[in-house]
Amino acid sequence: MATQRQTSQQGDGTVAAPGDDTLTITDNRTGQTYELEVSEGTIRAMDLRQIKASDDDFGLMAYDPAFTNTASCRSAITYIDGDAGVLEHRGYPIDQLCERSSYLEVAYLLVFGELPTTAQLERWVFDVTHHTFVHEDIKQFLEGFRYDAHPMGMLLAGVGALSTFYPDAKQIDDPEERYMAAIRLIAKVPTLAAFAYRHNMGLPYVYPDNDLSYSGNFLSMMFKKTERHYEPDPRLERALDVLFILHADHEQNCSTNAVRGVGSSQVDPYSAVAAGVAALYGPLHGGANEAVLRMLRRIESPENVPDFLEGVKNREERLMGFGHRVYKNYDPRARIIEQHMDEVFEATEYNPLVEIARELEKRALDDDYFTSRKLYPNVDFYSGIIYEALQIPTEMFTVIFAIPRTSGWVSQWMEMNDDSEQKIARPRQIYVGERERDYSQIGDREGPEKIIGPPARRPKRQRRGA
Ligand code: SDX
């Protein structure tokens, strides 16, 4: 808490000295000086409230649309240094986790904060593996969607629906209920995802296969046909597991902010995670991997890259898969994905779109328009090319992102609930609208001539004798 040490008036009379962890702010409107405590590179926004222009003044607020410079929480889950291109989960560098860990082990690390022992991992994997089934009623629920419903819309609805099957999850402080919610969400989201895909394809649902790994089981639920037992290609199984690790968590991104914001009302974790799915759906966030593939297809060949980049510079296009709010250097995840592409192509068809992607990257990183804006490839730039090589349709790319991000959302939700500083999220605003207007009768209103909304459809003329 800051102390209002008015160096020119009362207070303890001490004066701030260079080297103190304080900010001395002089309000030129009143001549008053305030000292605000600086801790962990921040000031507390509430310490601004004491700065008033008059006694009845509400006090200063910080204005920060989209929270570009606002820390909303203290977290120990993921560390990112955007300038250095560093990403660590609970202190472990992402490249080491990709090389040596598995997705379920990383999920355990995110949720519990430490790498598991053999016994802990065995129990965790057993519990996730044995909770992959969803209630049979979910199948009827999914049948209500059109055949061409976007799978992210189906996943969004499916995750929200899970909250109705596990009402005890509302006891958010019960450790057992929290553990089961974590297990069920991590276990069932791949099943919901695969069911959405099978619904789109008009194929029967494939039930989980407990003899397969987490990634292998997902491939089985997606692609199994008439064979008795689906055998995933180990190279693809591993590539998918690495992609799951790379997408597991990313500190306070848009969808995690949504999960924390919705979760702050003390709603159950399924409903909070459904909010994360909704946020991830957006093309500026998780939807970017789908948008990258559409962009590469529109470019058609590496020869067209210079013209396309001109369009971007003229702001007619956005270079999807480039840029990041935090990374002002190469997203380390993009580099790891790019390195895994050749392995995947050994086991699948070569994807010619990679030539276009690599030409885009080469030319963009050699162009001051992009480097001056610190626009580098992000996690979404190459991931879609691998998903396509795995025969995953474009509409499913963001769904694949949501599967591993579920463990990040769950861990962030748990951390938020355990943080005594957190309470219901309720930002303030700068009101810029009208004030104190008197109601007017409709006949007295001089409305704008333009009628809002699409042109009214005239009722079809009845044909004579119809
Ligand atoms: C993810 O937050 C996370 O951690 C997210 C994520 C995670 O793991 O959760 O990493 C996953 O969402 C990755 C990002 C995927 N989105 C895209 O690839 C979509 C394309 N990129 C962007 O639209 C954009 O870069 C954002 C949304 C990612 C970041 O936008 P910011 O931080 O709000 O930056 P900005 O829009 O203010 O842009 C700064 C400048 C602007 O130029 P000027 O107007 O100042 O001249 O850079 C330009 C922008 O026009 N710019 C781009 C661009 N991204 C930014 N210009 C062309 N192409 C782009 N992709």
Short mmCIF file of C-alpha atoms and ligand atoms in Angstrom, two decimals:
data_model
loop_
_atom_site.label_atom_id
_atom_site.label_comp_id
_atom_site.label_asym_id
_atom_site.label_seq_id
_atom_site.Cartn_x
_atom_site.Cartn_y
_atom_site.Cartn_z
CA MET A 1 0.00 0.00 0.00
CA ALA A 2 1.41 3.43 -0.80
CA THR A 3 1.77 6.05 1.82
CA GLN A 4 0.65 9.53 0.86
CA ARG A 5 3.86 11.24 1.94
CA GLN A 6 3.30 14.81 0.90
CA THR A 7 6.86 15.97 1.06
CA SER A 8 5.59 19.55 1.13
CA GLN A 9 3.02 18.94 3.92
CA GLN A 10 2.25 16.58 6.85
CA GLY A 11 3.32 13.01 6.85
CA ASP A 12 6.30 11.62 8.65
CA GLY A 13 8.35 14.46 7.24
CA THR A 14 10.86 12.16 5.54
CA VAL A 15 11.58 13.05 1.93
CA ALA A 16 11.92 10.48 -0.85
CA ALA A 17 15.51 9.96 -1.93
CA PRO A 18 16.89 8.55 -5.17
CA GLY A 19 17.02 4.76 -4.82
CA ASP A 20 13.74 4.53 -2.87
CA ASP A 21 11.24 2.06 -4.36
CA THR A 22 8.72 4.83 -4.80
CA LEU A 23 7.38 7.17 -7.48
CA THR A 24 7.04 10.79 -6.48
CA ILE A 25 4.10 12.26 -8.38
CA THR A 26 3.29 15.93 -8.34
CA ASP A 27 -0.28 16.77 -9.30
CA ASN A 28 0.13 20.08 -11.09
CA ARG A 29 -3.60 20.71 -10.75
CA THR A 30 -3.18 21.09 -6.98
CA GLY A 31 0.56 21.28 -6.39
CA GLN A 32 0.24 18.23 -4.10
CA THR A 33 2.98 15.58 -4.20
CA TYR A 34 2.39 11.91 -3.64
CA GLU A 35 4.71 8.97 -3.25
CA LEU A 36 3.54 5.67 -4.67
CA GLU A 37 5.22 2.41 -3.80
CA VAL A 38 6.90 0.57 -6.68
CA SER A 39 7.01 -3.20 -6.26
CA GLU A 40 7.77 -5.94 -8.80
CA GLY A 41 7.91 -3.34 -11.55
CA THR A 42 4.40 -2.09 -10.87
CA ILE A 43 2.43 0.48 -8.97
CA ARG A 44 -0.96 -0.48 -7.57
CA ALA A 45 -3.66 1.22 -9.64
CA MET A 46 -5.68 1.81 -6.48
CA ASP A 47 -2.85 4.01 -5.16
CA LEU A 48 -3.77 6.49 -7.89
CA ARG A 49 -7.21 6.95 -6.39
CA GLN A 50 -5.87 9.21 -3.60
CA ILE A 51 -4.81 11.77 -6.24
CA LYS A 52 -7.74 14.18 -6.41
CA ALA A 53 -8.26 17.60 -7.93
CA SER A 54 -10.87 18.45 -5.28
CA ASP A 55 -12.36 16.89 -2.17
CA ASP A 56 -15.37 15.48 -4.04
CA ASP A 57 -13.20 14.14 -6.87
CA PHE A 58 -13.45 10.35 -7.36
CA GLY A 59 -9.67 10.19 -7.70
CA LEU A 60 -7.44 9.09 -10.57
CA MET A 61 -7.88 5.79 -12.40
CA ALA A 62 -5.54 4.17 -14.94
CA TYR A 63 -6.98 3.96 -18.48
CA ASP A 64 -5.67 0.93 -20.38
CA PRO A 65 -7.94 -0.43 -23.17
CA ALA A 66 -7.13 -4.11 -23.90
CA PHE A 67 -4.86 -4.10 -20.82
CA THR A 68 -1.77 -3.46 -22.97
CA ASN A 69 0.18 -2.35 -19.88
CA THR A 70 -1.77 -3.77 -16.96
CA ALA A 71 -0.83 -6.76 -14.80
CA SER A 72 -4.12 -8.40 -13.80
CA CYS A 73 -2.64 -11.01 -11.47
CA ARG A 74 0.47 -12.56 -9.97
CA SER A 75 1.21 -15.93 -11.55
CA ALA A 76 3.89 -18.61 -11.21
CA ILE A 77 2.76 -20.76 -14.14
CA THR A 78 4.34 -19.33 -17.32
CA TYR A 79 7.17 -16.87 -17.78
CA ILE A 80 7.63 -15.07 -21.11
CA ASP A 81 10.39 -12.63 -22.03
CA GLY A 82 8.96 -11.17 -25.24
CA ASP A 83 12.11 -9.31 -26.24
CA ALA A 84 14.40 -12.30 -25.72
CA GLY A 85 11.89 -14.84 -27.09
CA VAL A 86 11.93 -16.86 -23.85
CA LEU A 87 9.06 -19.16 -22.75
CA GLU A 88 9.21 -21.24 -19.56
CA HIS A 89 6.54 -23.29 -17.78
CA ARG A 90 7.08 -23.35 -14.00
CA GLY A 91 10.69 -22.37 -14.82
CA TYR A 92 11.36 -25.14 -17.37
CA PRO A 93 12.34 -23.85 -20.87
CA ILE A 94 9.84 -24.83 -23.57
CA ASP A 95 12.51 -26.41 -25.79
CA GLN A 96 13.56 -28.81 -23.01
CA LEU A 97 9.95 -29.76 -22.33
CA CYS A 98 9.38 -30.41 -26.05
CA GLU A 99 12.50 -32.52 -26.35
CA ARG A 100 12.16 -34.54 -23.12
CA SER A 101 8.62 -34.39 -21.73
CA SER A 102 5.12 -35.44 -22.81
CA TYR A 103 1.96 -33.35 -22.99
CA LEU A 104 0.31 -35.06 -19.99
CA GLU A 105 3.48 -34.57 -17.92
CA VAL A 106 3.51 -30.85 -18.88
CA ALA A 107 -0.19 -30.63 -18.01
CA TYR A 108 0.63 -32.05 -14.55
CA LEU A 109 3.48 -29.51 -14.22
CA LEU A 110 1.16 -26.62 -15.10
CA VAL A 111 -1.58 -27.72 -12.70
CA PHE A 112 0.54 -28.80 -9.70
CA GLY A 113 3.70 -26.71 -10.18
CA GLU A 114 6.27 -29.53 -10.12
CA LEU A 115 7.29 -32.32 -12.50
CA PRO A 116 5.62 -35.55 -11.28
CA THR A 117 7.38 -38.57 -9.80
CA THR A 118 6.87 -41.88 -11.59
CA ALA A 119 3.99 -42.81 -9.25
CA GLN A 120 2.38 -39.38 -9.57
CA LEU A 121 2.56 -39.47 -13.36
CA GLU A 122 1.20 -43.02 -13.52
CA ARG A 123 -1.81 -42.00 -11.39
CA TRP A 124 -2.35 -38.81 -13.42
CA VAL A 125 -2.20 -40.63 -16.77
CA PHE A 126 -4.47 -43.39 -15.41
CA ASP A 127 -7.05 -40.85 -14.22
CA VAL A 128 -7.03 -38.87 -17.47
CA THR A 129 -7.15 -42.04 -19.58
CA HIS A 130 -10.14 -43.38 -17.62
CA HIS A 131 -12.20 -40.21 -17.88
CA THR A 132 -12.12 -39.71 -21.64
CA PHE A 133 -15.70 -40.91 -22.17
CA VAL A 134 -18.46 -38.31 -22.32
CA HIS A 135 -22.07 -38.92 -21.23
CA GLU A 136 -24.03 -40.61 -24.01
CA ASP A 137 -26.53 -37.72 -24.00
CA ILE A 138 -23.75 -35.51 -25.41
CA LYS A 139 -24.06 -37.44 -28.69
CA GLN A 140 -27.74 -36.47 -29.01
CA PHE A 141 -26.80 -32.91 -28.13
CA LEU A 142 -24.23 -32.81 -30.94
CA GLU A 143 -26.79 -34.29 -33.36
CA GLY A 144 -28.66 -30.98 -33.05
CA PHE A 145 -25.92 -29.16 -34.97
CA ARG A 146 -26.01 -28.74 -38.73
CA TYR A 147 -23.62 -31.06 -40.57
CA ASP A 148 -21.47 -28.03 -41.45
CA ALA A 149 -21.50 -26.39 -37.99
CA HIS A 150 -18.03 -25.03 -37.18
CA PRO A 151 -16.39 -27.47 -34.75
CA MET A 152 -15.30 -24.61 -32.47
CA GLY A 153 -18.97 -23.71 -32.02
CA MET A 154 -19.72 -27.35 -31.17
CA LEU A 155 -16.75 -27.53 -28.77
CA LEU A 156 -17.81 -24.28 -27.10
CA ALA A 157 -21.29 -25.68 -26.52
CA GLY A 158 -20.00 -29.11 -25.50
CA VAL A 159 -17.63 -27.77 -22.82
CA GLY A 160 -20.38 -25.57 -21.41
CA ALA A 161 -22.72 -28.56 -21.42
CA LEU A 162 -20.25 -30.55 -19.30
CA SER A 163 -21.08 -28.19 -16.40
CA THR A 164 -24.62 -29.64 -16.38
CA PHE A 165 -23.35 -33.22 -16.03
CA TYR A 166 -21.07 -32.41 -13.06
CA PRO A 167 -23.07 -29.98 -10.86
CA ASP A 168 -20.82 -30.71 -7.86
CA ALA A 169 -18.05 -28.84 -9.69
CA LYS A 170 -19.74 -25.69 -8.35
CA GLN A 171 -17.97 -26.51 -5.08
CA ILE A 172 -14.91 -24.75 -6.43
CA ASP A 173 -13.02 -24.85 -3.13
CA ASP A 174 -13.37 -28.61 -2.69
CA PRO A 175 -9.95 -30.09 -3.58
CA GLU A 176 -11.49 -33.37 -4.77
CA GLU A 177 -14.00 -31.57 -7.01
CA ARG A 178 -11.23 -29.37 -8.41
CA TYR A 179 -9.02 -32.37 -9.15
CA MET A 180 -11.89 -34.20 -10.88
CA ALA A 181 -12.78 -31.10 -12.92
CA ALA A 182 -9.15 -30.81 -14.05
CA ILE A 183 -9.05 -34.50 -14.98
CA ARG A 184 -12.43 -34.44 -16.75
CA LEU A 185 -11.70 -31.29 -18.76
CA ILE A 186 -8.25 -32.45 -19.88
CA ALA A 187 -9.65 -35.92 -20.65
CA LYS A 188 -12.94 -35.02 -22.31
CA VAL A 189 -12.11 -32.02 -24.48
CA PRO A 190 -10.29 -34.24 -27.04
CA THR A 191 -13.34 -36.53 -27.13
CA LEU A 192 -15.70 -33.59 -27.71
CA ALA A 193 -13.29 -32.27 -30.36
CA ALA A 194 -13.12 -35.58 -32.22
CA PHE A 195 -16.91 -36.05 -31.96
CA ALA A 196 -17.40 -32.61 -33.53
CA TYR A 197 -15.12 -33.62 -36.42
CA ARG A 198 -16.91 -36.95 -36.92
CA HIS A 199 -20.25 -35.11 -36.89
CA ASN A 200 -18.98 -32.78 -39.63
CA MET A 201 -17.79 -35.77 -41.68
CA GLY A 202 -21.02 -37.73 -41.18
CA LEU A 203 -19.00 -40.54 -39.64
CA PRO A 204 -19.90 -42.59 -36.56
CA TYR A 205 -18.25 -41.49 -33.32
CA VAL A 206 -15.14 -43.42 -32.29
CA TYR A 207 -14.98 -44.11 -28.58
CA PRO A 208 -11.73 -43.49 -26.66
CA ASP A 209 -9.17 -46.30 -26.73
CA ASN A 210 -7.54 -46.65 -23.32
CA ASP A 211 -4.63 -48.62 -24.77
CA LEU A 212 -3.38 -45.58 -26.67
CA SER A 213 -1.48 -42.48 -25.51
CA TYR A 214 -3.29 -39.16 -25.10
CA SER A 215 -2.28 -38.00 -28.59
CA GLY A 216 -2.64 -41.46 -30.14
CA ASN A 217 -6.15 -41.78 -28.71
CA PHE A 218 -7.10 -38.42 -30.21
CA LEU A 219 -5.85 -39.53 -33.63
CA SER A 220 -7.83 -42.77 -33.21
CA MET A 221 -11.06 -40.92 -32.31
CA MET A 222 -10.51 -38.69 -35.34
CA PHE A 223 -9.42 -41.14 -38.03
CA LYS A 224 -10.30 -44.73 -37.07
CA LYS A 225 -12.40 -46.40 -39.77
CA THR A 226 -13.21 -50.12 -39.90
CA GLU A 227 -9.94 -51.50 -38.51
CA ARG A 228 -10.35 -53.26 -35.18
CA HIS A 229 -7.59 -51.26 -33.51
CA TYR A 230 -6.23 -47.93 -34.73
CA GLU A 231 -2.44 -47.87 -34.88
CA PRO A 232 -1.16 -44.26 -34.89
CA ASP A 233 2.09 -43.58 -36.74
CA PRO A 234 4.52 -42.94 -33.81
CA ARG A 235 6.11 -40.03 -35.71
CA LEU A 236 2.74 -38.28 -36.03
CA GLU A 237 1.77 -39.21 -32.47
CA ARG A 238 4.98 -37.57 -31.21
CA ALA A 239 4.59 -34.51 -33.46
CA LEU A 240 1.06 -33.97 -32.15
CA ASP A 241 2.23 -34.41 -28.55
CA VAL A 242 4.91 -31.74 -29.11
CA LEU A 243 2.28 -29.43 -30.64
CA PHE A 244 0.12 -30.03 -27.56
CA ILE A 245 3.05 -29.07 -25.30
CA LEU A 246 3.65 -25.92 -27.34
CA HIS A 247 0.03 -24.80 -27.00
CA ALA A 248 -0.53 -25.73 -23.34
CA ASP A 249 -0.26 -22.29 -21.70
CA HIS A 250 0.88 -18.79 -22.48
CA GLU A 251 0.40 -16.60 -19.39
CA GLN A 252 -2.37 -13.95 -19.58
CA ASN A 253 -3.44 -14.30 -23.24
CA CYS A 254 -6.90 -13.31 -24.39
CA SER A 255 -8.58 -16.67 -23.68
CA THR A 256 -6.88 -17.13 -20.30
CA ASN A 257 -8.00 -13.63 -19.37
CA ALA A 258 -11.53 -14.72 -20.31
CA VAL A 259 -11.28 -17.84 -18.13
CA ARG A 260 -9.99 -15.80 -15.18
CA GLY A 261 -12.58 -13.07 -15.70
CA VAL A 262 -15.53 -15.45 -15.94
CA GLY A 263 -14.08 -17.69 -13.22
CA SER A 264 -13.80 -14.70 -10.86
CA SER A 265 -17.59 -14.83 -10.45
CA GLN A 266 -16.99 -18.25 -8.79
CA VAL A 267 -18.79 -20.09 -11.59
CA ASP A 268 -17.86 -23.75 -12.09
CA PRO A 269 -14.63 -24.50 -14.04
CA TYR A 270 -16.44 -26.00 -17.05
CA SER A 271 -18.30 -22.72 -17.65
CA ALA A 272 -15.10 -20.72 -17.10
CA VAL A 273 -13.19 -22.89 -19.61
CA ALA A 274 -16.08 -22.56 -22.09
CA ALA A 275 -15.40 -18.79 -21.99
CA GLY A 276 -11.79 -19.56 -22.90
CA VAL A 277 -12.93 -21.66 -25.87
CA ALA A 278 -15.09 -18.74 -27.04
CA ALA A 279 -12.18 -16.27 -26.85
CA LEU A 280 -9.76 -18.66 -28.56
CA TYR A 281 -12.20 -18.94 -31.50
CA GLY A 282 -11.37 -15.39 -32.64
CA PRO A 283 -9.11 -14.97 -35.71
CA LEU A 284 -6.74 -12.66 -33.83
CA HIS A 285 -6.13 -15.39 -31.24
CA GLY A 286 -6.47 -19.13 -31.68
CA GLY A 287 -8.34 -18.73 -34.96
CA ALA A 288 -5.16 -17.41 -36.57
CA ASN A 289 -3.86 -20.89 -37.49
CA GLU A 290 -6.98 -21.46 -39.60
CA ALA A 291 -6.60 -17.97 -41.12
CA VAL A 292 -2.92 -18.66 -41.97
CA LEU A 293 -3.82 -21.68 -44.12
CA ARG A 294 -6.51 -19.72 -45.95
CA MET A 295 -3.97 -16.93 -46.51
CA LEU A 296 -1.33 -19.36 -47.87
CA ARG A 297 -3.89 -20.90 -50.24
CA ARG A 298 -4.91 -17.45 -51.47
CA ILE A 299 -1.25 -16.59 -52.18
CA GLU A 300 -1.06 -19.81 -54.24
CA SER A 301 2.68 -19.75 -54.97
CA PRO A 302 5.95 -18.28 -53.61
CA GLU A 303 6.10 -16.02 -56.69
CA ASN A 304 3.03 -14.15 -55.43
CA VAL A 305 4.53 -13.40 -52.01
CA PRO A 306 5.99 -9.94 -52.90
CA ASP A 307 2.61 -8.70 -54.18
CA PHE A 308 0.84 -10.09 -51.12
CA LEU A 309 3.27 -8.38 -48.76
CA GLU A 310 2.71 -5.10 -50.63
CA GLY A 311 -0.98 -5.55 -49.88
CA VAL A 312 -0.15 -6.05 -46.22
CA LYS A 313 1.96 -2.90 -46.16
CA ASN A 314 -0.89 -1.01 -47.82
CA ARG A 315 -3.07 -2.37 -45.00
CA GLU A 316 -5.32 -4.26 -47.42
CA GLU A 317 -4.32 -7.53 -45.70
CA ARG A 318 -3.05 -8.76 -42.36
CA LEU A 319 -0.09 -11.18 -42.35
CA MET A 320 -1.78 -13.85 -40.26
CA GLY A 321 0.53 -15.88 -38.04
CA PHE A 322 2.80 -12.86 -37.63
CA GLY A 323 2.99 -10.44 -34.73
CA HIS A 324 2.34 -10.86 -31.03
CA ARG A 325 1.36 -8.65 -28.12
CA VAL A 326 4.25 -9.96 -26.02
CA TYR A 327 6.86 -11.45 -28.37
CA LYS A 328 8.79 -8.67 -30.05
CA ASN A 329 11.15 -11.35 -31.30
CA TYR A 330 10.69 -14.76 -32.88
CA ASP A 331 8.04 -16.77 -30.94
CA PRO A 332 10.13 -19.71 -29.66
CA ARG A 333 7.19 -22.02 -30.31
CA ALA A 334 7.15 -21.11 -34.01
CA ARG A 335 10.82 -22.06 -34.27
CA ILE A 336 10.24 -25.46 -32.62
CA ILE A 337 7.22 -26.19 -34.85
CA GLU A 338 9.19 -25.25 -37.96
CA GLN A 339 11.94 -27.65 -36.90
CA HIS A 340 9.42 -30.51 -36.55
CA MET A 341 7.86 -30.05 -39.97
CA ASP A 342 10.37 -32.14 -41.88
CA GLU A 343 9.87 -35.08 -39.45
CA VAL A 344 6.13 -34.92 -40.08
CA PHE A 345 6.64 -34.78 -43.85
CA GLU A 346 8.66 -38.02 -43.61
CA ALA A 347 5.49 -39.73 -42.45
CA THR A 348 3.00 -37.81 -44.57
CA GLU A 349 2.64 -36.09 -47.91
CA TYR A 350 4.89 -33.08 -48.41
CA ASN A 351 2.82 -29.91 -48.07
CA PRO A 352 3.78 -27.39 -50.79
CA LEU A 353 2.27 -24.57 -48.72
CA VAL A 354 5.43 -24.71 -46.63
CA GLU A 355 7.35 -23.14 -49.56
CA ILE A 356 4.99 -20.17 -49.51
CA ALA A 357 5.24 -19.89 -45.70
CA ARG A 358 9.05 -19.99 -45.78
CA GLU A 359 9.16 -17.38 -48.58
CA LEU A 360 6.77 -15.15 -46.60
CA GLU A 361 8.96 -15.45 -43.52
CA LYS A 362 12.17 -14.80 -45.45
CA ARG A 363 10.86 -11.70 -47.22
CA ALA A 364 8.97 -10.29 -44.23
CA LEU A 365 12.00 -10.61 -41.94
CA ASP A 366 14.02 -8.81 -44.60
CA ASP A 367 11.56 -5.93 -44.80
CA ASP A 368 11.73 -2.94 -42.49
CA TYR A 369 7.92 -2.61 -42.43
CA PHE A 370 7.72 -5.83 -40.45
CA THR A 371 10.95 -5.74 -38.48
CA SER A 372 10.37 -2.11 -37.39
CA ARG A 373 6.98 -3.21 -36.03
CA LYS A 374 8.64 -6.28 -34.47
CA LEU A 375 6.40 -8.60 -36.45
CA TYR A 376 7.81 -12.13 -36.36
CA PRO A 377 6.19 -15.54 -36.92
CA ASN A 378 4.09 -16.63 -33.94
CA VAL A 379 2.91 -20.06 -32.85
CA ASP A 380 0.14 -20.06 -35.46
CA PHE A 381 2.31 -19.44 -38.50
CA TYR A 382 3.54 -23.00 -39.12
CA SER A 383 1.23 -25.09 -36.93
CA GLY A 384 -1.54 -25.27 -39.51
CA ILE A 385 0.84 -26.70 -42.11
CA ILE A 386 1.57 -29.63 -39.78
CA TYR A 387 -2.11 -30.10 -38.93
CA GLU A 388 -2.89 -30.22 -42.65
CA ALA A 389 -0.14 -32.82 -43.14
CA LEU A 390 -1.85 -34.83 -40.36
CA GLN A 391 -5.01 -34.75 -42.53
CA ILE A 392 -6.73 -32.45 -40.04
CA PRO A 393 -9.18 -30.11 -41.85
CA THR A 394 -8.66 -26.34 -41.52
CA GLU A 395 -11.84 -25.83 -39.47
CA MET A 396 -10.39 -28.14 -36.81
CA PHE A 397 -7.11 -26.21 -36.35
CA THR A 398 -8.37 -23.96 -33.55
CA VAL A 399 -10.08 -26.95 -31.93
CA ILE A 400 -6.66 -28.67 -31.83
CA PHE A 401 -5.29 -25.52 -30.16
CA ALA A 402 -8.07 -25.66 -27.53
CA ILE A 403 -7.29 -29.26 -26.55
CA PRO A 404 -3.90 -28.59 -24.87
CA ARG A 405 -4.78 -25.04 -23.84
CA THR A 406 -7.39 -26.64 -21.57
CA SER A 407 -4.61 -27.63 -19.14
CA GLY A 408 -3.34 -24.04 -19.15
CA TRP A 409 -6.82 -22.66 -18.57
CA VAL A 410 -7.43 -25.14 -15.72
CA SER A 411 -4.11 -24.29 -14.03
CA GLN A 412 -4.75 -20.54 -14.34
CA TRP A 413 -8.31 -20.99 -13.02
CA MET A 414 -6.96 -22.88 -9.98
CA GLU A 415 -4.26 -20.26 -9.35
CA MET A 416 -6.83 -17.46 -9.57
CA ASN A 417 -9.12 -19.20 -7.06
CA ASP A 418 -6.21 -19.67 -4.63
CA ASP A 419 -5.07 -16.05 -4.92
CA SER A 420 -6.35 -14.11 -1.89
CA GLU A 421 -5.84 -10.82 -3.77
CA GLN A 422 -8.32 -11.83 -6.48
CA LYS A 423 -12.04 -11.06 -6.38
CA ILE A 424 -14.80 -10.64 -8.96
CA ALA A 425 -13.41 -8.84 -12.02
CA ARG A 426 -15.24 -5.57 -12.52
CA PRO A 427 -13.28 -2.87 -14.43
CA ARG A 428 -14.20 0.82 -14.37
CA GLN A 429 -14.88 3.03 -17.42
CA ILE A 430 -14.53 6.55 -18.72
CA TYR A 431 -18.13 7.61 -19.36
CA VAL A 432 -18.41 9.60 -22.59
CA GLY A 433 -22.16 9.40 -23.15
CA GLU A 434 -25.06 11.83 -22.59
CA ARG A 435 -26.21 12.81 -19.12
CA GLU A 436 -29.57 13.67 -17.45
CA ARG A 437 -31.82 13.80 -20.53
CA ASP A 438 -35.62 14.02 -20.14
CA TYR A 439 -37.80 11.30 -21.70
CA SER A 440 -39.61 12.45 -24.86
CA GLN A 441 -42.82 11.06 -26.34
CA ILE A 442 -42.27 9.11 -29.53
CA GLY A 443 -44.22 11.63 -31.58
CA ASP A 444 -41.91 14.42 -30.47
CA ARG A 445 -38.73 12.70 -31.49
CA GLU A 446 -36.76 13.98 -34.43
CA GLY A 447 -35.16 10.63 -35.27
CA PRO A 448 -32.43 10.23 -37.92
CA GLU A 449 -34.09 9.62 -41.33
CA LYS A 450 -31.93 6.49 -41.78
CA ILE A 451 -33.74 3.42 -40.46
CA ILE A 452 -31.25 1.13 -38.72
CA GLY A 453 -30.97 -2.47 -39.98
CA PRO A 454 -31.07 -4.19 -43.39
CA PRO A 455 -33.73 -3.00 -45.85
CA ALA A 456 -37.11 -4.36 -44.77
CA ARG A 457 -38.22 -7.29 -46.96
CA ARG A 458 -41.52 -6.41 -48.59
CA PRO A 459 -44.12 -9.17 -48.06
CA LYS A 460 -44.22 -11.37 -51.19
CA ARG A 461 -47.12 -10.28 -53.46
CA GLN A 462 -49.73 -12.98 -53.39
CA ARG A 463 -50.03 -14.38 -56.96
CA ARG A 464 -53.67 -14.43 -58.08
CA GLY A 465 -55.15 -17.80 -57.60
CA ALA A 466 -52.20 -18.89 -55.42
C1 SDX B 1 -2.02 -16.15 -30.37
O1 SDX B 1 -1.43 -13.49 -26.28
C2 SDX B 1 -1.00 -14.67 -26.51
O2 SDX B 1 -0.12 -15.20 -25.82
C3 SDX B 1 -1.65 -15.36 -27.68
C4 SDX B 1 -1.05 -16.70 -28.11
C5 SDX B 1 -1.25 -17.77 -27.06
O3 SDX B 1 -0.48 -18.74 -27.05
O4 SDX B 1 -2.26 -17.68 -26.31
O5 SDX B 1 0.33 -16.54 -28.39
C6 SDX B 1 -1.73 -17.23 -29.38
O6 SDX B 1 -3.07 -15.58 -30.34
C7 SDX B 1 -0.93 -15.75 -31.35
C8 SDX B 1 -1.35 -14.53 -32.24
C9 SDX B 1 -2.18 -15.10 -33.39
N1 SDX B 1 -2.78 -13.97 -34.18
C10 SDX B 1 -2.34 -13.69 -35.40
O7 SDX B 1 -1.38 -14.23 -35.97
C11 SDX B 1 -3.16 -12.62 -36.11
C12 SDX B 1 -2.22 -11.61 -36.77
N2 SDX B 1 -1.52 -10.85 -35.73
C13 SDX B 1 -2.17 -9.76 -35.20
O8 SDX B 1 -3.37 -9.31 -35.58
C14 SDX B 1 -1.46 -9.02 -34.09
O9 SDX B 1 -0.11 -9.09 -34.30
C15 SDX B 1 -1.80 -9.47 -32.69
C16 SDX B 1 -3.28 -9.45 -32.48
C17 SDX B 1 -1.30 -10.86 -32.48
C18 SDX B 1 -1.14 -8.53 -31.72
O10 SDX B 1 -1.67 -7.30 -31.94
P1 SDX B 1 -1.28 -6.04 -31.04
O11 SDX B 1 -0.28 -6.39 -30.00
O12 SDX B 1 -2.53 -5.39 -30.59
O13 SDX B 1 -0.49 -5.16 -32.05
P2 SDX B 1 -1.15 -4.06 -32.94
O14 SDX B 1 -2.39 -4.61 -33.60
O15 SDX B 1 -1.25 -2.83 -32.12
O16 SDX B 1 -0.06 -3.89 -34.09
C19 SDX B 1 1.07 -3.08 -33.92
C20 SDX B 1 1.43 -2.66 -35.34
C21 SDX B 1 0.29 -2.01 -36.10
O17 SDX B 1 0.90 -1.21 -37.10
P3 SDX B 1 0.64 0.40 -37.04
O18 SDX B 1 -0.87 0.57 -37.09
O19 SDX B 1 1.24 0.85 -35.72
O20 SDX B 1 1.35 0.95 -38.25
O21 SDX B 1 1.76 -3.82 -36.12
C22 SDX B 1 0.80 -3.98 -37.17
C23 SDX B 1 -0.40 -3.15 -36.80
O22 SDX B 1 -1.08 -2.71 -37.99
N3 SDX B 1 0.48 -5.41 -37.19
C24 SDX B 1 0.38 -6.12 -38.30
C25 SDX B 1 0.15 -7.43 -37.87
N4 SDX B 1 0.12 -7.46 -36.54
C26 SDX B 1 0.31 -6.20 -36.12
N5 SDX B 1 0.44 -5.76 -39.61
C27 SDX B 1 0.30 -6.78 -40.49
N6 SDX B 1 0.11 -8.07 -40.16
C28 SDX B 1 0.01 -8.42 -38.86
N7 SDX B 1 -0.18 -9.71 -38.53
#
